Amino acid sequence: MRKKPRFHSLKQLRVRQDMSKWSLYSISQLKPQNTTSRTFFQQKWTAKATTRAYHGEQIREKKWARLFKRSIPAVVPMDHKYLARHDGSEQARGRGAGADSRDITRAPAPTPYMQMTYYPTERRLDTAIFRALFASSVRQARQFCVHGLVKVNGKKMPYPGYMLNPGDMFQVEPSSVMFATGAPKERSSTARRIAKERAAARAEAREAAGGQTPRQPKETPIVPAKGEEPTPTELKNHLQTMMADVDAVLLEEVGAKDKQKFRAFRQTVKRAIGLWRSASPESISTLDAQFDFLKTQLAGKTLPSTARTPDAIEEPLFTAEDTAKLRQAFDKLRLETEATSAWNSRNSSKPYATPWRPRDYMSAFAFIPRYLEVNQNICAAVYLRHPVARPGLAEVPTPFHIETGQLAFNWYLRRR
């Protein structure tokens, strides 16, 4: 049986429809074909294999052969000023008598018809999702469709091969788009070690059960009896509660110096949570004492003026009216900042790295073709029309040279 090649391989470079360093490297290594020692049949076959690895590689060859059309849509721009001055008779003036002239300086650019060979694949829903930058690859776009995360004209569309018509609007779940185009979450060494230990424990339990996965009972909170030491799970829960309390303190109106102290303490608690299996009750009690000390210091600074000693009373810098105005301005600024940065805050429950940032090597593929109108705020796009060929431009995005497109078109044209 013939071994299937890898999707990305350095031995046989293939440009794929995905946002990755492998595709970027393959594009940089594209070279024109060897026309001196290869036959015309070999050139056409190589061009077909190279272009099919990029255009619709998820489509079977027989299905694509049925989609192929020898008629290519194209448009010719017409100069309205020229049409207003002439009626068309000048095109036949002096034919055969040497009176016809041609302005070489204003010769129109050639139309790259053969670059439109794969324009039927641009109508597919999965390809349109990738072109609209809602997925990092066509295969991921297919996964979104199959999982029910895509809607066409307001209805769920689970078929990635759905052929879009002009005016159709498709929408993808925004959280899925952020996961697809955002940087992946990196697992720490501690998380990898814990996952490896859990996998080993599951394998041992499976072997003990005779090859079957034993059903795990639901975990119930364990309340330690009086005089007994708390378990590591209870210590972890206590640390998580302490982390939530620190976050609540940071959300309040705290001075800059105090915020620095609480943030440093928060990092200490975070490291302790990462080492919760080896945590001891003495270390947890030390953290509790530090937290209580910080809260006591903060409470002493926020006491009302009547509760302070006479030596601590200072003359206010601002009047009550100015203080109210400043507080109102700061509250307005804080609300605006929270409204703009709430979606990009740190959240460990998200499947992508937070705060959100674009994935690596995305900028080289971040373009939207002319036949799509995309709204990134709601992750929706409209398929305006079918792609067409224009003088000097083919609207089907392709990384290949025009000669490669011509050879691929001739291959399928001969086999029709």
mmCIF file of C-alpha atoms in Angstrom, residues 58-402:
data_model
loop_
_atom_site.group_PDB
_atom_site.id
_atom_site.type_symbol
_atom_site.label_atom_id
_atom_site.label_comp_id
_atom_site.label_asym_id
_atom_site.label_seq_id
_atom_site.Cartn_x
_atom_site.Cartn_y
_atom_site.Cartn_z
ATOM 1 C CA GLN A 58 -10.074 18.878 0.592
ATOM 2 C CA ILE A 59 -12.142 18.053 -2.527
ATOM 3 C CA ARG A 60 -11.774 14.695 -4.210
ATOM 4 C CA GLU A 61 -10.380 14.792 -7.730
ATOM 5 C CA LYS A 62 -13.496 13.347 -9.376
ATOM 6 C CA LYS A 63 -15.690 15.896 -7.660
ATOM 7 C CA TRP A 64 -13.437 18.741 -8.744
ATOM 8 C CA ALA A 65 -13.442 17.423 -12.331
ATOM 9 C CA ARG A 66 -17.237 17.823 -12.315
ATOM 10 C CA LEU A 67 -16.926 21.361 -10.929
ATOM 11 C CA PHE A 68 -14.376 22.443 -13.563
ATOM 12 C CA LYS A 69 -15.692 24.773 -16.261
ATOM 13 C CA ARG A 70 -13.903 25.757 -19.403
ATOM 14 C CA SER A 71 -15.799 29.064 -19.642
ATOM 15 C CA ILE A 72 -14.136 31.674 -17.422
ATOM 16 C CA PRO A 73 -16.067 34.755 -16.206
ATOM 17 C CA ALA A 74 -14.368 38.023 -17.099
ATOM 18 C CA VAL A 75 -15.207 41.703 -17.450
ATOM 19 C CA VAL A 76 -13.880 44.352 -19.832
ATOM 20 C CA PRO A 77 -13.667 47.930 -18.500
ATOM 21 C CA MET A 78 -15.144 50.450 -20.925
ATOM 22 C CA ASP A 79 -14.078 54.093 -21.117
ATOM 23 C CA HIS A 80 -17.255 56.173 -21.017
ATOM 24 C CA LYS A 81 -15.488 59.244 -22.407
ATOM 25 C CA TYR A 82 -14.248 57.311 -25.434
ATOM 26 C CA LEU A 83 -17.689 55.801 -26.040
ATOM 27 C CA ALA A 84 -19.274 59.267 -25.879
ATOM 28 C CA ARG A 85 -16.911 60.632 -28.555
ATOM 29 C CA HIS A 86 -17.083 57.675 -30.967
ATOM 30 C CA ASP A 87 -19.817 55.432 -32.323
ATOM 31 C CA GLY A 88 -17.635 52.433 -33.224
ATOM 32 C CA SER A 89 -17.106 53.143 -36.917
ATOM 33 C CA GLU A 90 -13.502 54.158 -36.264
ATOM 34 C CA GLN A 91 -12.681 50.534 -35.467
ATOM 35 C CA ALA A 92 -13.156 49.605 -39.169
ATOM 36 C CA ARG A 93 -11.734 52.751 -40.737
ATOM 37 C CA GLY A 94 -8.997 52.080 -43.278
ATOM 38 C CA ARG A 95 -8.777 48.327 -42.713
ATOM 39 C CA GLY A 96 -6.499 46.817 -45.308
ATOM 40 C CA ALA A 97 -5.369 50.252 -46.507
ATOM 41 C CA GLY A 98 -2.786 50.892 -43.834
ATOM 42 C CA ALA A 99 -4.780 53.674 -42.157
ATOM 43 C CA ASP A 100 -5.358 51.898 -38.867
ATOM 44 C CA SER A 101 -3.053 52.900 -36.032
ATOM 45 C CA ARG A 102 -2.442 51.398 -32.614
ATOM 46 C CA ASP A 103 -1.350 53.273 -29.546
ATOM 47 C CA ILE A 104 1.253 51.024 -28.011
ATOM 48 C CA THR A 105 1.692 53.225 -24.938
ATOM 49 C CA ARG A 106 -1.975 52.783 -23.958
ATOM 50 C CA ALA A 107 -2.190 49.083 -24.712
ATOM 51 C CA PRO A 108 -4.408 47.388 -22.107
ATOM 52 C CA ALA A 109 -2.831 44.944 -19.711
ATOM 53 C CA PRO A 110 -3.343 41.276 -20.589
ATOM 54 C CA THR A 111 -6.134 39.478 -18.741
ATOM 55 C CA PRO A 112 -4.858 36.445 -16.768
ATOM 56 C CA TYR A 113 -7.727 34.121 -17.651
ATOM 57 C CA MET A 114 -5.903 30.936 -16.682
ATOM 58 C CA GLN A 115 -5.488 32.141 -13.092
ATOM 59 C CA MET A 116 -9.270 31.681 -12.800
ATOM 60 C CA THR A 117 -9.079 27.911 -13.276
ATOM 61 C CA TYR A 118 -10.222 27.171 -9.738
ATOM 62 C CA TYR A 119 -12.853 29.892 -9.410
ATOM 63 C CA PRO A 120 -15.667 27.344 -8.695
ATOM 64 C CA THR A 121 -13.941 26.427 -5.420
ATOM 65 C CA GLU A 122 -14.224 30.037 -4.237
ATOM 66 C CA ARG A 123 -17.998 29.606 -4.057
ATOM 67 C CA ARG A 124 -17.695 26.852 -1.472
ATOM 68 C CA LEU A 125 -18.625 27.802 2.076
ATOM 69 C CA ASP A 126 -15.451 26.451 3.676
ATOM 70 C CA THR A 127 -13.215 28.353 1.240
ATOM 71 C CA ALA A 128 -15.188 31.577 1.761
ATOM 72 C CA ILE A 129 -14.800 31.245 5.544
ATOM 73 C CA PHE A 130 -11.033 30.937 5.138
ATOM 74 C CA ARG A 131 -10.895 33.880 2.713
ATOM 75 C CA ALA A 132 -12.853 36.039 5.186
ATOM 76 C CA LEU A 133 -10.172 35.342 7.863
ATOM 77 C CA PHE A 134 -12.609 33.461 10.100
ATOM 78 C CA ALA A 135 -10.426 30.325 10.180
ATOM 79 C CA SER A 136 -6.713 29.612 10.018
ATOM 80 C CA SER A 137 -7.133 26.920 7.345
ATOM 81 C CA VAL A 138 -9.749 25.455 5.037
ATOM 82 C CA ARG A 139 -9.824 22.256 7.055
ATOM 83 C CA GLN A 140 -10.599 24.221 10.195
ATOM 84 C CA ALA A 141 -13.373 26.006 8.302
ATOM 85 C CA ARG A 142 -14.820 22.600 7.385
ATOM 86 C CA GLN A 143 -14.683 21.628 11.050
ATOM 87 C CA PHE A 144 -16.624 24.755 11.997
ATOM 88 C CA CYS A 145 -19.336 23.856 9.492
ATOM 89 C CA VAL A 146 -19.636 20.243 10.617
ATOM 90 C CA HIS A 147 -19.789 21.292 14.286
ATOM 91 C CA GLY A 148 -22.698 23.653 13.607
ATOM 92 C CA LEU A 149 -20.828 26.914 14.208
ATOM 93 C CA VAL A 150 -21.682 28.486 10.819
ATOM 94 C CA LYS A 151 -24.922 30.102 9.692
ATOM 95 C CA VAL A 152 -25.920 31.051 6.151
ATOM 96 C CA ASN A 153 -28.700 33.621 5.881
ATOM 97 C CA GLY A 154 -29.542 33.051 9.535
ATOM 98 C CA LYS A 155 -29.826 29.243 9.306
ATOM 99 C CA LYS A 156 -27.319 26.683 10.481
ATOM 100 C CA MET A 157 -25.359 25.218 7.579
ATOM 101 C CA PRO A 158 -23.465 21.994 8.397
ATOM 102 C CA TYR A 159 -22.355 21.364 4.792
ATOM 103 C CA PRO A 160 -18.911 22.801 3.979
ATOM 104 C CA GLY A 161 -19.482 22.213 0.260
ATOM 105 C CA TYR A 162 -22.494 24.527 0.088
ATOM 106 C CA MET A 163 -22.177 26.728 -3.018
ATOM 107 C CA LEU A 164 -22.764 30.363 -2.139
ATOM 108 C CA ASN A 165 -24.891 32.606 -4.327
ATOM 109 C CA PRO A 166 -24.446 36.375 -4.726
ATOM 110 C CA GLY A 167 -25.996 38.100 -1.724
ATOM 111 C CA ASP A 168 -25.643 35.200 0.729
ATOM 112 C CA MET A 169 -24.473 36.169 4.206
ATOM 113 C CA PHE A 170 -22.557 33.675 6.338
ATOM 114 C CA GLN A 171 -21.601 34.064 9.978
ATOM 115 C CA VAL A 172 -19.256 32.135 12.284
ATOM 116 C CA GLU A 173 -19.376 31.948 16.079
ATOM 117 C CA PRO A 174 -17.149 34.818 17.337
ATOM 118 C CA SER A 175 -15.509 32.723 20.054
ATOM 119 C CA SER A 176 -14.504 30.143 17.427
ATOM 120 C CA VAL A 177 -13.049 32.876 15.215
ATOM 121 C CA MET A 178 -10.978 34.201 18.125
ATOM 122 C CA PHE A 179 -9.765 30.668 18.808
ATOM 123 C CA ALA A 180 -8.897 30.092 15.137
ATOM 124 C CA THR A 181 -7.044 33.360 14.504
ATOM 125 C CA GLY A 182 -5.598 33.866 17.994
ATOM 126 C CA ALA A 183 -2.304 32.647 19.369
ATOM 127 C CA PRO A 184 -2.522 29.133 20.843
ATOM 128 C CA LYS A 185 -2.326 28.676 24.569
ATOM 129 C CA GLU A 186 1.040 27.400 25.740
ATOM 130 C CA ARG A 187 1.051 24.816 28.482
ATOM 131 C CA SER A 188 3.566 25.202 31.272
ATOM 132 C CA SER A 189 6.013 22.499 32.243
ATOM 133 C CA THR A 190 4.027 21.820 35.414
ATOM 134 C CA ALA A 191 0.809 21.349 33.438
ATOM 135 C CA ARG A 192 2.537 18.968 31.035
ATOM 136 C CA ARG A 193 3.965 16.986 33.931
ATOM 137 C CA ILE A 194 0.573 16.705 35.636
ATOM 138 C CA ALA A 195 -1.077 15.640 32.365
ATOM 139 C CA LYS A 196 1.602 12.992 31.874
ATOM 140 C CA GLU A 197 1.081 11.670 35.412
ATOM 141 C CA ARG A 198 -2.682 11.519 34.904
ATOM 142 C CA ALA A 199 -2.264 9.685 31.599
ATOM 143 C CA ALA A 200 0.038 7.146 33.269
ATOM 144 C CA ALA A 201 -2.454 6.665 36.106
ATOM 145 C CA ARG A 202 -5.289 6.098 33.619
ATOM 146 C CA ALA A 203 -3.182 3.561 31.711
ATOM 147 C CA GLU A 204 -2.431 1.629 34.905
ATOM 148 C CA ALA A 205 -6.109 1.657 35.883
ATOM 149 C CA ARG A 206 -7.042 0.449 32.407
ATOM 150 C CA GLU A 207 -4.576 -2.430 32.631
ATOM 151 C CA ALA A 208 -5.873 -3.349 36.083
ATOM 152 C CA ALA A 209 -9.447 -3.367 34.765
ATOM 153 C CA GLY A 210 -8.597 -5.776 31.950
ATOM 154 C CA GLY A 211 -8.273 -3.268 29.111
ATOM 155 C CA GLN A 212 -11.444 -1.333 29.937
ATOM 156 C CA THR A 213 -11.566 2.229 31.190
ATOM 157 C CA PRO A 214 -12.953 2.221 34.743
ATOM 158 C CA ARG A 215 -15.726 4.654 35.516
ATOM 159 C CA GLN A 216 -14.469 7.425 37.749
ATOM 160 C CA PRO A 217 -16.777 8.444 40.616
ATOM 161 C CA LYS A 218 -17.690 12.070 41.018
ATOM 162 C CA GLU A 219 -15.446 14.028 43.319
ATOM 163 C CA THR A 220 -17.125 15.272 46.478
ATOM 164 C CA PRO A 221 -15.705 17.980 48.678
ATOM 165 C CA ILE A 222 -13.891 16.475 51.655
ATOM 166 C CA VAL A 223 -14.364 18.272 54.954
ATOM 167 C CA PRO A 224 -11.512 17.480 57.337
ATOM 168 C CA ALA A 225 -12.378 16.450 60.850
ATOM 169 C CA LYS A 226 -11.215 18.443 63.810
ATOM 170 C CA GLY A 227 -7.568 17.891 64.622
ATOM 171 C CA GLU A 228 -6.754 16.402 61.183
ATOM 172 C CA GLU A 229 -4.481 18.029 58.641
ATOM 173 C CA PRO A 230 -6.168 19.331 55.464
ATOM 174 C CA THR A 231 -5.675 17.410 52.261
ATOM 175 C CA PRO A 232 -3.848 18.919 49.239
ATOM 176 C CA THR A 233 -7.203 19.369 47.471
ATOM 177 C CA GLU A 234 -8.515 21.437 50.369
ATOM 178 C CA LEU A 235 -5.333 23.527 50.393
ATOM 179 C CA LYS A 236 -5.738 24.148 46.675
ATOM 180 C CA ASN A 237 -9.342 25.287 47.160
ATOM 181 C CA HIS A 238 -8.221 27.584 49.959
ATOM 182 C CA LEU A 239 -5.531 29.107 47.720
ATOM 183 C CA GLN A 240 -8.049 29.649 44.914
ATOM 184 C CA THR A 241 -10.368 31.425 47.349
ATOM 185 C CA MET A 242 -7.459 33.589 48.466
ATOM 186 C CA MET A 243 -6.696 34.438 44.822
ATOM 187 C CA ALA A 244 -10.307 35.535 44.307
ATOM 188 C CA ASP A 245 -10.088 37.740 47.425
ATOM 189 C CA VAL A 246 -6.906 39.391 46.131
ATOM 190 C CA ASP A 247 -8.567 40.060 42.778
ATOM 191 C CA ALA A 248 -11.526 41.630 44.572
ATOM 192 C CA VAL A 249 -9.180 43.942 46.483
ATOM 193 C CA LEU A 250 -7.441 44.989 43.262
ATOM 194 C CA LEU A 251 -10.787 45.932 41.721
ATOM 195 C CA GLU A 252 -11.366 48.465 44.481
ATOM 196 C CA GLU A 253 -9.918 51.967 44.546
ATOM 197 C CA VAL A 254 -6.468 51.198 45.916
ATOM 198 C CA GLY A 255 -3.357 53.348 45.747
ATOM 199 C CA ALA A 256 -0.540 52.563 43.354
ATOM 200 C CA LYS A 257 1.864 51.433 46.093
ATOM 201 C CA ASP A 258 -0.724 49.138 47.623
ATOM 202 C CA LYS A 259 -1.560 47.705 44.199
ATOM 203 C CA GLN A 260 2.076 46.809 43.702
ATOM 204 C CA LYS A 261 2.122 44.945 47.014
ATOM 205 C CA PHE A 262 -1.104 43.047 46.274
ATOM 206 C CA ARG A 263 0.056 42.166 42.752
ATOM 207 C CA ALA A 264 3.325 40.788 44.095
ATOM 208 C CA PHE A 265 1.371 38.797 46.692
ATOM 209 C CA ARG A 266 -0.926 37.564 43.914
ATOM 210 C CA GLN A 267 2.055 36.163 42.021
ATOM 211 C CA THR A 268 3.150 34.335 45.178
ATOM 212 C CA VAL A 269 -0.295 32.780 45.564
ATOM 213 C CA LYS A 270 -0.306 31.836 41.884
ATOM 214 C CA ARG A 271 2.989 29.994 42.239
ATOM 215 C CA ALA A 272 1.645 28.245 45.327
ATOM 216 C CA ILE A 273 -1.405 27.069 43.370
ATOM 217 C CA GLY A 274 0.911 25.614 40.742
ATOM 218 C CA LEU A 275 2.645 23.585 43.463
ATOM 219 C CA TRP A 276 -0.491 22.634 45.357
ATOM 220 C CA ARG A 277 0.383 18.933 45.458
ATOM 221 C CA SER A 278 3.486 19.606 47.566
ATOM 222 C CA ALA A 279 2.015 22.476 49.595
ATOM 223 C CA SER A 280 2.087 22.305 53.393
ATOM 224 C CA PRO A 281 -0.357 23.789 55.893
ATOM 225 C CA GLU A 282 2.446 25.909 57.372
ATOM 226 C CA SER A 283 3.122 27.654 54.049
ATOM 227 C CA ILE A 284 -0.586 28.301 53.566
ATOM 228 C CA SER A 285 -0.865 29.799 57.048
ATOM 229 C CA THR A 286 2.073 32.078 56.230
ATOM 230 C CA LEU A 287 0.248 33.315 53.145
ATOM 231 C CA ASP A 288 -2.879 33.908 55.230
ATOM 232 C CA ALA A 289 -0.881 35.979 57.700
ATOM 233 C CA GLN A 290 0.650 38.066 54.897
ATOM 234 C CA PHE A 291 -2.762 38.670 53.346
ATOM 235 C CA ASP A 292 -4.258 39.727 56.673
ATOM 236 C CA PHE A 293 -1.321 42.089 57.255
ATOM 237 C CA LEU A 294 -1.791 43.724 53.842
ATOM 238 C CA LYS A 295 -5.518 44.124 54.434
ATOM 239 C CA THR A 296 -4.852 45.654 57.858
ATOM 240 C CA GLN A 297 -2.459 48.182 56.336
ATOM 241 C CA LEU A 298 -4.991 49.032 53.620
ATOM 242 C CA ALA A 299 -7.813 49.427 56.164
ATOM 243 C CA GLY A 300 -5.678 51.811 58.243
ATOM 244 C CA LYS A 301 -5.139 54.056 55.220
ATOM 245 C CA THR A 302 -8.829 54.177 54.350
ATOM 246 C CA LEU A 303 -10.127 55.007 57.844
ATOM 247 C CA PRO A 304 -12.316 58.128 58.089
ATOM 248 C CA SER A 305 -10.775 61.283 59.452
ATOM 249 C CA THR A 306 -12.741 61.010 62.735
ATOM 250 C CA ALA A 307 -11.208 57.632 63.521
ATOM 251 C CA ARG A 308 -7.594 58.749 63.007
ATOM 252 C CA THR A 309 -5.307 60.177 65.589
ATOM 253 C CA PRO A 310 -4.831 63.961 65.663
ATOM 254 C CA ASP A 311 -1.261 63.580 64.410
ATOM 255 C CA ALA A 312 -2.479 61.789 61.267
ATOM 256 C CA ILE A 313 -4.960 64.536 60.265
ATOM 257 C CA GLU A 314 -3.712 66.455 57.279
ATOM 258 C CA GLU A 315 -5.142 69.369 55.410
ATOM 259 C CA PRO A 316 -6.894 68.175 52.197
ATOM 260 C CA LEU A 317 -5.343 69.245 48.915
ATOM 261 C CA PHE A 318 -8.711 69.661 47.148
ATOM 262 C CA THR A 319 -12.071 70.954 48.264
ATOM 263 C CA ALA A 320 -15.083 68.677 48.466
ATOM 264 C CA GLU A 321 -16.469 70.081 45.197
ATOM 265 C CA ASP A 322 -13.188 69.519 43.323
ATOM 266 C CA THR A 323 -12.890 66.010 44.759
ATOM 267 C CA ALA A 324 -16.384 65.144 43.523
ATOM 268 C CA LYS A 325 -15.543 66.393 40.024
ATOM 269 C CA LEU A 326 -12.297 64.441 39.933
ATOM 270 C CA ARG A 327 -13.991 61.284 41.149
ATOM 271 C CA GLN A 328 -16.690 61.660 38.479
ATOM 272 C CA ALA A 329 -14.071 62.115 35.753
ATOM 273 C CA PHE A 330 -12.055 59.107 36.949
ATOM 274 C CA ASP A 331 -15.200 56.947 37.144
ATOM 275 C CA LYS A 332 -16.079 57.871 33.572
ATOM 276 C CA LEU A 333 -12.566 57.037 32.387
ATOM 277 C CA ARG A 334 -12.568 53.736 34.264
ATOM 278 C CA LEU A 335 -15.912 52.692 32.724
ATOM 279 C CA GLU A 336 -14.687 53.532 29.233
ATOM 280 C CA THR A 337 -11.475 51.578 29.789
ATOM 281 C CA GLU A 338 -13.342 48.554 31.128
ATOM 282 C CA ALA A 339 -15.752 48.670 28.180
ATOM 283 C CA THR A 340 -12.915 48.664 25.643
ATOM 284 C CA SER A 341 -10.668 46.117 27.362
ATOM 285 C CA ALA A 342 -13.190 43.703 28.872
ATOM 286 C CA TRP A 343 -13.153 41.436 25.796
ATOM 287 C CA ASN A 344 -9.360 41.204 25.854
ATOM 288 C CA SER A 345 -8.826 40.622 29.560
ATOM 289 C CA ARG A 346 -6.911 37.715 31.025
ATOM 290 C CA ASN A 347 -9.088 34.629 31.256
ATOM 291 C CA SER A 348 -7.629 31.180 31.895
ATOM 292 C CA SER A 349 -10.849 29.428 30.831
ATOM 293 C CA LYS A 350 -10.466 30.516 27.188
ATOM 294 C CA PRO A 351 -9.010 27.938 24.765
ATOM 295 C CA TYR A 352 -6.631 30.543 23.312
ATOM 296 C CA ALA A 353 -3.930 32.714 24.841
ATOM 297 C CA THR A 354 -5.277 35.717 26.742
ATOM 298 C CA PRO A 355 -5.004 38.658 26.332
ATOM 299 C CA TRP A 356 -5.850 37.861 22.707
ATOM 300 C CA ARG A 357 -3.215 38.434 20.053
ATOM 301 C CA PRO A 358 -3.040 37.298 16.411
ATOM 302 C CA ARG A 359 -1.442 33.966 15.701
ATOM 303 C CA ASP A 360 2.064 33.821 14.301
ATOM 304 C CA TYR A 361 2.580 34.205 10.539
ATOM 305 C CA MET A 362 -0.993 35.488 10.101
ATOM 306 C CA SER A 363 -0.028 38.856 8.624
ATOM 307 C CA ALA A 364 1.245 37.264 5.398
ATOM 308 C CA PHE A 365 -2.195 35.752 4.739
ATOM 309 C CA ALA A 366 -4.354 38.617 6.066
ATOM 310 C CA PHE A 367 -6.085 39.808 2.894
ATOM 311 C CA ILE A 368 -9.719 39.779 1.813
ATOM 312 C CA PRO A 369 -10.686 39.294 -1.868
ATOM 313 C CA ARG A 370 -12.868 41.770 -3.706
ATOM 314 C CA TYR A 371 -15.935 39.571 -3.930
ATOM 315 C CA LEU A 372 -16.385 39.439 -0.117
ATOM 316 C CA GLU A 373 -17.641 42.147 2.231
ATOM 317 C CA VAL A 374 -16.530 41.281 5.773
ATOM 318 C CA ASN A 375 -17.573 42.699 9.136
ATOM 319 C CA GLN A 376 -15.015 41.566 11.701
ATOM 320 C CA ASN A 377 -17.007 42.964 14.646
ATOM 321 C CA ILE A 378 -19.779 40.371 14.296
ATOM 322 C CA CYS A 379 -17.764 37.761 12.350
ATOM 323 C CA ALA A 380 -20.097 37.900 9.363
ATOM 324 C CA ALA A 381 -19.479 38.334 5.646
ATOM 325 C CA VAL A 382 -21.510 38.726 2.464
ATOM 326 C CA TYR A 383 -20.689 36.918 -0.773
ATOM 327 C CA LEU A 384 -21.177 39.824 -3.165
ATOM 328 C CA ARG A 385 -20.605 38.143 -6.531
ATOM 329 C CA HIS A 386 -18.604 35.490 -8.307
ATOM 330 C CA PRO A 387 -14.895 36.231 -8.889
ATOM 331 C CA VAL A 388 -14.039 37.512 -12.359
ATOM 332 C CA ALA A 389 -10.930 38.167 -14.431
ATOM 333 C CA ARG A 390 -9.962 41.727 -15.286
ATOM 334 C CA PRO A 391 -7.157 43.212 -17.368
ATOM 335 C CA GLY A 392 -4.040 42.641 -15.290
ATOM 336 C CA LEU A 393 -5.906 41.012 -12.395
ATOM 337 C CA ALA A 394 -7.542 37.690 -11.538
ATOM 338 C CA GLU A 395 -9.760 37.858 -8.429
ATOM 339 C CA VAL A 396 -9.036 34.267 -7.400
ATOM 340 C CA PRO A 397 -6.193 34.501 -4.826
ATOM 341 C CA THR A 398 -3.370 32.198 -5.846
ATOM 342 C CA PRO A 399 0.367 32.132 -5.031
ATOM 343 C CA PHE A 400 1.341 30.519 -8.358
ATOM 344 C CA HIS A 401 2.737 32.072 -11.518
ATOM 345 C CA ILE A 402 0.480 32.651 -14.498
#
